[in-house]
Short mmCIF file of C-alpha atoms in Angstrom, two decimals:
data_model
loop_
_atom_site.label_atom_id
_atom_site.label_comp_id
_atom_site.label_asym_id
_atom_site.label_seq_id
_atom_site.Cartn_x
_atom_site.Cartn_y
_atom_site.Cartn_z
CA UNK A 1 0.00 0.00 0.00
CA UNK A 2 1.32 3.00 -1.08
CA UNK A 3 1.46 5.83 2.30
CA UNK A 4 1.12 8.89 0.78
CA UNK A 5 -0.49 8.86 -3.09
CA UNK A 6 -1.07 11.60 -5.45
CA UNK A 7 -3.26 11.75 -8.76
CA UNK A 8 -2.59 12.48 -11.54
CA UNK A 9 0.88 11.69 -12.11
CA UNK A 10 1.02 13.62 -14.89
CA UNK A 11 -0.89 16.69 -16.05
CA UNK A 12 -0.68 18.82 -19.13
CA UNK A 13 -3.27 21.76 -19.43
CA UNK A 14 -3.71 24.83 -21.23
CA UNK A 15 -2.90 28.36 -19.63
CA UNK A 16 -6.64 29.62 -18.11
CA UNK A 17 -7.89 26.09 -17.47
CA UNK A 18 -8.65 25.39 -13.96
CA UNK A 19 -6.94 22.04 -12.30
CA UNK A 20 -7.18 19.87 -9.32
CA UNK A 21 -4.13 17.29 -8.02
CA UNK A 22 -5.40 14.68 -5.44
CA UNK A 23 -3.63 13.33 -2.62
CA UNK A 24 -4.50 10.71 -0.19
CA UNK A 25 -2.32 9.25 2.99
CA UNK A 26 -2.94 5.95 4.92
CA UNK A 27 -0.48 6.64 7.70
CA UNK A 28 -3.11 7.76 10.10
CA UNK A 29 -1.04 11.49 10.02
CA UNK A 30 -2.58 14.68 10.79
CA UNK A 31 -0.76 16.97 9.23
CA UNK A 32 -0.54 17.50 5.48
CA UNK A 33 1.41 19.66 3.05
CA UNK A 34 2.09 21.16 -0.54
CA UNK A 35 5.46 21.25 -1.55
CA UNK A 36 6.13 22.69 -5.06
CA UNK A 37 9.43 21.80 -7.08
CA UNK A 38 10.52 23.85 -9.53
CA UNK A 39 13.06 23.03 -12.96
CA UNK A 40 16.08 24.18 -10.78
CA UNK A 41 14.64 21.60 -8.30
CA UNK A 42 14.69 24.00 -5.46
CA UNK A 43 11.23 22.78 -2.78
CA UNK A 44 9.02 25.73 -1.13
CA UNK A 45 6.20 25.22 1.01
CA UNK A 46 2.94 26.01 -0.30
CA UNK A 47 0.51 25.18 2.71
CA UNK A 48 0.52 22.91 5.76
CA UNK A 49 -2.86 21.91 6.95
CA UNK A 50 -3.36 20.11 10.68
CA UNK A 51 -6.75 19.21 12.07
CA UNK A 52 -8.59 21.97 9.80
CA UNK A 53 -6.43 24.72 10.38
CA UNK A 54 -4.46 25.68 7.16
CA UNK A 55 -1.61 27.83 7.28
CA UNK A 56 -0.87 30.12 4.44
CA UNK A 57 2.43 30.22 2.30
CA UNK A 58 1.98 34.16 1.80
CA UNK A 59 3.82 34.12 -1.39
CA UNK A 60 1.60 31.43 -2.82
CA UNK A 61 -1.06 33.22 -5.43
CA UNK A 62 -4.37 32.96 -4.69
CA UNK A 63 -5.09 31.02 -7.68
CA UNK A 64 -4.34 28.04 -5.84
CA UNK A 65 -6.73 27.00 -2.82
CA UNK A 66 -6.08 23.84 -1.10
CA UNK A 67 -9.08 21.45 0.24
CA UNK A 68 -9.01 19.22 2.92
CA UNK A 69 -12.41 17.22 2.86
CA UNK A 70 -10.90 14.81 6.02
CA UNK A 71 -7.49 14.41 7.82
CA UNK A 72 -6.47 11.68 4.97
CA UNK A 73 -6.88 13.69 1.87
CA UNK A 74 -5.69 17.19 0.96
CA UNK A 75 -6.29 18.08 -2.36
CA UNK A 76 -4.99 21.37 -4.56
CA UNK A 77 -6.86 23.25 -6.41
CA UNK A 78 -5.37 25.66 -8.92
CA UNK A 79 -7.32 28.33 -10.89
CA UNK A 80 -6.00 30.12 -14.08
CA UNK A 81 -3.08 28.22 -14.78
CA UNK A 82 -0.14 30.44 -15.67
CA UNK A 83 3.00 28.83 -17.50
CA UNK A 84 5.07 29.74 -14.63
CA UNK A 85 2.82 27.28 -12.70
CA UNK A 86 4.57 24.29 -14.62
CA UNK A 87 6.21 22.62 -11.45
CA UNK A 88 6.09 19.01 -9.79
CA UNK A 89 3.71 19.65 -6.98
CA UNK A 90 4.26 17.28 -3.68
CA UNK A 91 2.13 15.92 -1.26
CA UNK A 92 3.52 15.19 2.36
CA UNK A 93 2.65 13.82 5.65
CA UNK A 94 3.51 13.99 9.33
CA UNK A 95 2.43 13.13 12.51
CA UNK A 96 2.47 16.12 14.64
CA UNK A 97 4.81 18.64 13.51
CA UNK A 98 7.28 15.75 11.99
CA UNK A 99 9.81 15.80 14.39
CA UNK A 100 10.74 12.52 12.78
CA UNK A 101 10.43 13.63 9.08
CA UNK A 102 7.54 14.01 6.94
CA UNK A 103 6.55 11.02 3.98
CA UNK A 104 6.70 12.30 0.39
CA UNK A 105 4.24 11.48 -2.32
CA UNK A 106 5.98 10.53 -5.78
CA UNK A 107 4.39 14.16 -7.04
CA UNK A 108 2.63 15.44 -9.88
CA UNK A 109 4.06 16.87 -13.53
CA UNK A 110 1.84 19.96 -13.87
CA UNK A 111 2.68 21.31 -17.75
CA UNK A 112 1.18 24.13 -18.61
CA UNK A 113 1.44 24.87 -22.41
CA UNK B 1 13.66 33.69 7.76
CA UNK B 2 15.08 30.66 7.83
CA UNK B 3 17.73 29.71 4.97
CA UNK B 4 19.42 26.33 4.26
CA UNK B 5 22.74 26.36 1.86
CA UNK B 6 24.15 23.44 0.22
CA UNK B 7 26.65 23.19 -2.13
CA UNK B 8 24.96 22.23 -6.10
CA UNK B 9 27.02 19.82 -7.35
CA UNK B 10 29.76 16.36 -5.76
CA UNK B 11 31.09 13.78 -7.90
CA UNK B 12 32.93 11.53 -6.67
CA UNK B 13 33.99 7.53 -7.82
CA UNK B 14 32.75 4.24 -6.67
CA UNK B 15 33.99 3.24 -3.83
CA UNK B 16 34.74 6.55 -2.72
CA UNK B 17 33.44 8.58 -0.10
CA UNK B 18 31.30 11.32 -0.50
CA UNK B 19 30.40 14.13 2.19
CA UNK B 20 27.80 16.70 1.40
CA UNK B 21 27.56 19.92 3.46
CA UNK B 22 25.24 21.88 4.29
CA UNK B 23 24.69 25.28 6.65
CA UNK B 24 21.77 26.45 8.57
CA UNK B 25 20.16 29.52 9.62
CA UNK B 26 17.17 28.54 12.58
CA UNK B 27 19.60 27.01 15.51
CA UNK B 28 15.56 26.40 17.23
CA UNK B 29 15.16 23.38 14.77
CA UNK B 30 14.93 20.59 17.08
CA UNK B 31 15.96 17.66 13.92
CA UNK B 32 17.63 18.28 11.13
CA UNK B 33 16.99 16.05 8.16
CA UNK B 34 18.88 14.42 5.27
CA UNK B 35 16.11 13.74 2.08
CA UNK B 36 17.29 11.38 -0.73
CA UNK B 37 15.62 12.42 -4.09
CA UNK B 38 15.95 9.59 -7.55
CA UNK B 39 15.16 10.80 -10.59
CA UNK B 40 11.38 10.91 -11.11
CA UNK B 41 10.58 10.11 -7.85
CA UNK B 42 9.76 11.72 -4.64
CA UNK B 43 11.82 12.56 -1.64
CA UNK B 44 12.45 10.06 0.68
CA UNK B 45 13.73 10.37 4.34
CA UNK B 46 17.21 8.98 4.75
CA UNK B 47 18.18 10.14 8.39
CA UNK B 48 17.83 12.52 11.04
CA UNK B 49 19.42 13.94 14.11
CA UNK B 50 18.47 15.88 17.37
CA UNK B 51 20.01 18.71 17.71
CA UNK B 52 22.00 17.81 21.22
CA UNK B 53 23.85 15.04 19.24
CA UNK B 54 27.26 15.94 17.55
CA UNK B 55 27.03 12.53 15.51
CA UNK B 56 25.06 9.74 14.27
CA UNK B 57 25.85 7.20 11.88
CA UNK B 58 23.20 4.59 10.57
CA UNK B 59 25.70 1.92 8.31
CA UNK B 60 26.88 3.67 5.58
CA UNK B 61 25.67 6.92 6.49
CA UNK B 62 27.35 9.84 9.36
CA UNK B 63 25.60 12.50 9.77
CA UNK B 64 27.84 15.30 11.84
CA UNK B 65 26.34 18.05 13.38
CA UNK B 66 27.97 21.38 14.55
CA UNK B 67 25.67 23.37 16.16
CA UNK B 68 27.74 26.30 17.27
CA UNK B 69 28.47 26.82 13.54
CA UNK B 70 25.24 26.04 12.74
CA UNK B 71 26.66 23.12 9.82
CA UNK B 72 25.60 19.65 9.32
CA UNK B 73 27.09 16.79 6.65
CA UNK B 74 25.97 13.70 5.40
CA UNK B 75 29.00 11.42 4.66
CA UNK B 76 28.24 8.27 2.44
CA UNK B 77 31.14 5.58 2.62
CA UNK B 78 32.15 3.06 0.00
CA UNK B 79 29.63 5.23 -2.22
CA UNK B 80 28.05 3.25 -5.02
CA UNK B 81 26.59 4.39 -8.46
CA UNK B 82 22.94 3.86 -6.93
CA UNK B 83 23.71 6.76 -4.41
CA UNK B 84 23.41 8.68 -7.82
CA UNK B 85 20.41 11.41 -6.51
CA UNK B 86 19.65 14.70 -5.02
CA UNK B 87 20.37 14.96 -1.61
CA UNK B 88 18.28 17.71 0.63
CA UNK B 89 19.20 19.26 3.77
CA UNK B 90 16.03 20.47 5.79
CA UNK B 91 15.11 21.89 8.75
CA UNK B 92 11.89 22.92 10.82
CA UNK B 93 11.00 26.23 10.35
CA UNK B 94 10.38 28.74 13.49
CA UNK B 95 6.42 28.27 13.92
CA UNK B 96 7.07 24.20 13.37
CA UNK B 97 5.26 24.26 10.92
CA UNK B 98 7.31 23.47 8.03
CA UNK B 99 10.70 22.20 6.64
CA UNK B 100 12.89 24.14 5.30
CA UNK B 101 14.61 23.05 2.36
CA UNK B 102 18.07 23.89 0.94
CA UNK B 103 18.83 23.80 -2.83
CA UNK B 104 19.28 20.35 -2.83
CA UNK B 105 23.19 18.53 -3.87
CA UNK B 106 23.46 16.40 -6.69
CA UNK B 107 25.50 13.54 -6.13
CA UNK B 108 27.14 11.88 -9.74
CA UNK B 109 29.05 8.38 -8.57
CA UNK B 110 31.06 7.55 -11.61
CA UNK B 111 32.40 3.45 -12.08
#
């Protein structure tokens, strides 16, 4: 069983479409997170979301609004794509606040043409 | 805010050994982390250490940490071309509620 899964794998989309990724963790965590990797591979923080209370990445547009329908999933939602939003978007886990490490999805390919 | 500064780029041969470094900014983070990263695939956790512990070494692995300097290495022995990957230094941001990532190293093990 796969701990922390994200779908799609893979998503190419044109610029103004609207876009959700998926992610879903079987750990029995409750925190969850957004990581977004860019083509230089450098890994920001998007959101963090424990027990219904999201905190905010300021510098993350708000274009993209993350969802948390239960303490397994925590989708993202992104409005408008913009090229610049062509990244490979992780999901993450942790019990607490991870004092033993979080557990990485395998991410999503967002393309944006 | 919190920064995390590795070094891009370590080749080294097989068989070798290979230490990455890496320097911190937030002396509050309570672990500091070593993430492995293959091509294609997500990160995964390699090791961690508490911050009260100079050293800790899992088989092939010693992590070293110097807290007054606020510097931390990963040192791979014997390394092999599977160690091949992007290795991440990390630590927990100031409100706990995040890690920090640095740039990330890229490790090339040549035969």
């Amino acid at each position: 069983d796969t701990a922390v899964s994200q779908t799609p794998k893979y998503l190419v989309t044109q610029m103004g479409n609207d876009k959700s990724i998926k992610c879903e963790q079987n750990l029995g965590h409750d925190t969850m997170y957004w990581y977004k990797q860019d083509s230089k591979k450098f890994l920001k923080i998007m959101f963090s979301y424990n027990n219904k209370e999201l905190i905010i990445n300021e510098t993350v547009p708000n274009r993209f609004s993350p969802k948390s329908p239960d303490k397994a999933h925590l989708n993202l939602h992104i409005n408008s794509l913009e090229l610049g939003d062509s990244a490979v978007y992780f999901c993450a886990s942790s019990q607490d606040k991870g004092s033993y490490g979080y557990t990485f999805g395998s991410g999503t390919r967002l393309t944006v043409v | 805010g919190e920064d995390v500064e590795q070094s891009l780029f370590l080749s080294v041969r097989e068989g070798d050994s290979s230490v990455i470094n890496c320097t911190y900014t937030d002396s509050s983070s309570t672990y500091l982390y070593w993430y492995k990263q293959e091509p294609g695939a997500g990160l995964q956790l390699l090791t961690y250490i508490f911050s009260n512990m100079d050293m800790k070494q899992d088989q092939r692995l010693t992590v070293l940490l110097n807290k007054k300097d606020k510097h931390l290495s990963l040192r791979i022995a014997d390394t092999q071309t599977g160690d091949s990957a992007i290795y991440f230094c990390a630590e927990t941001n100031q409100a706990g509620t995040a890690l920090i990532f640095g740039k990330g190293t890229t490790l090339s093990v040549s035969s």
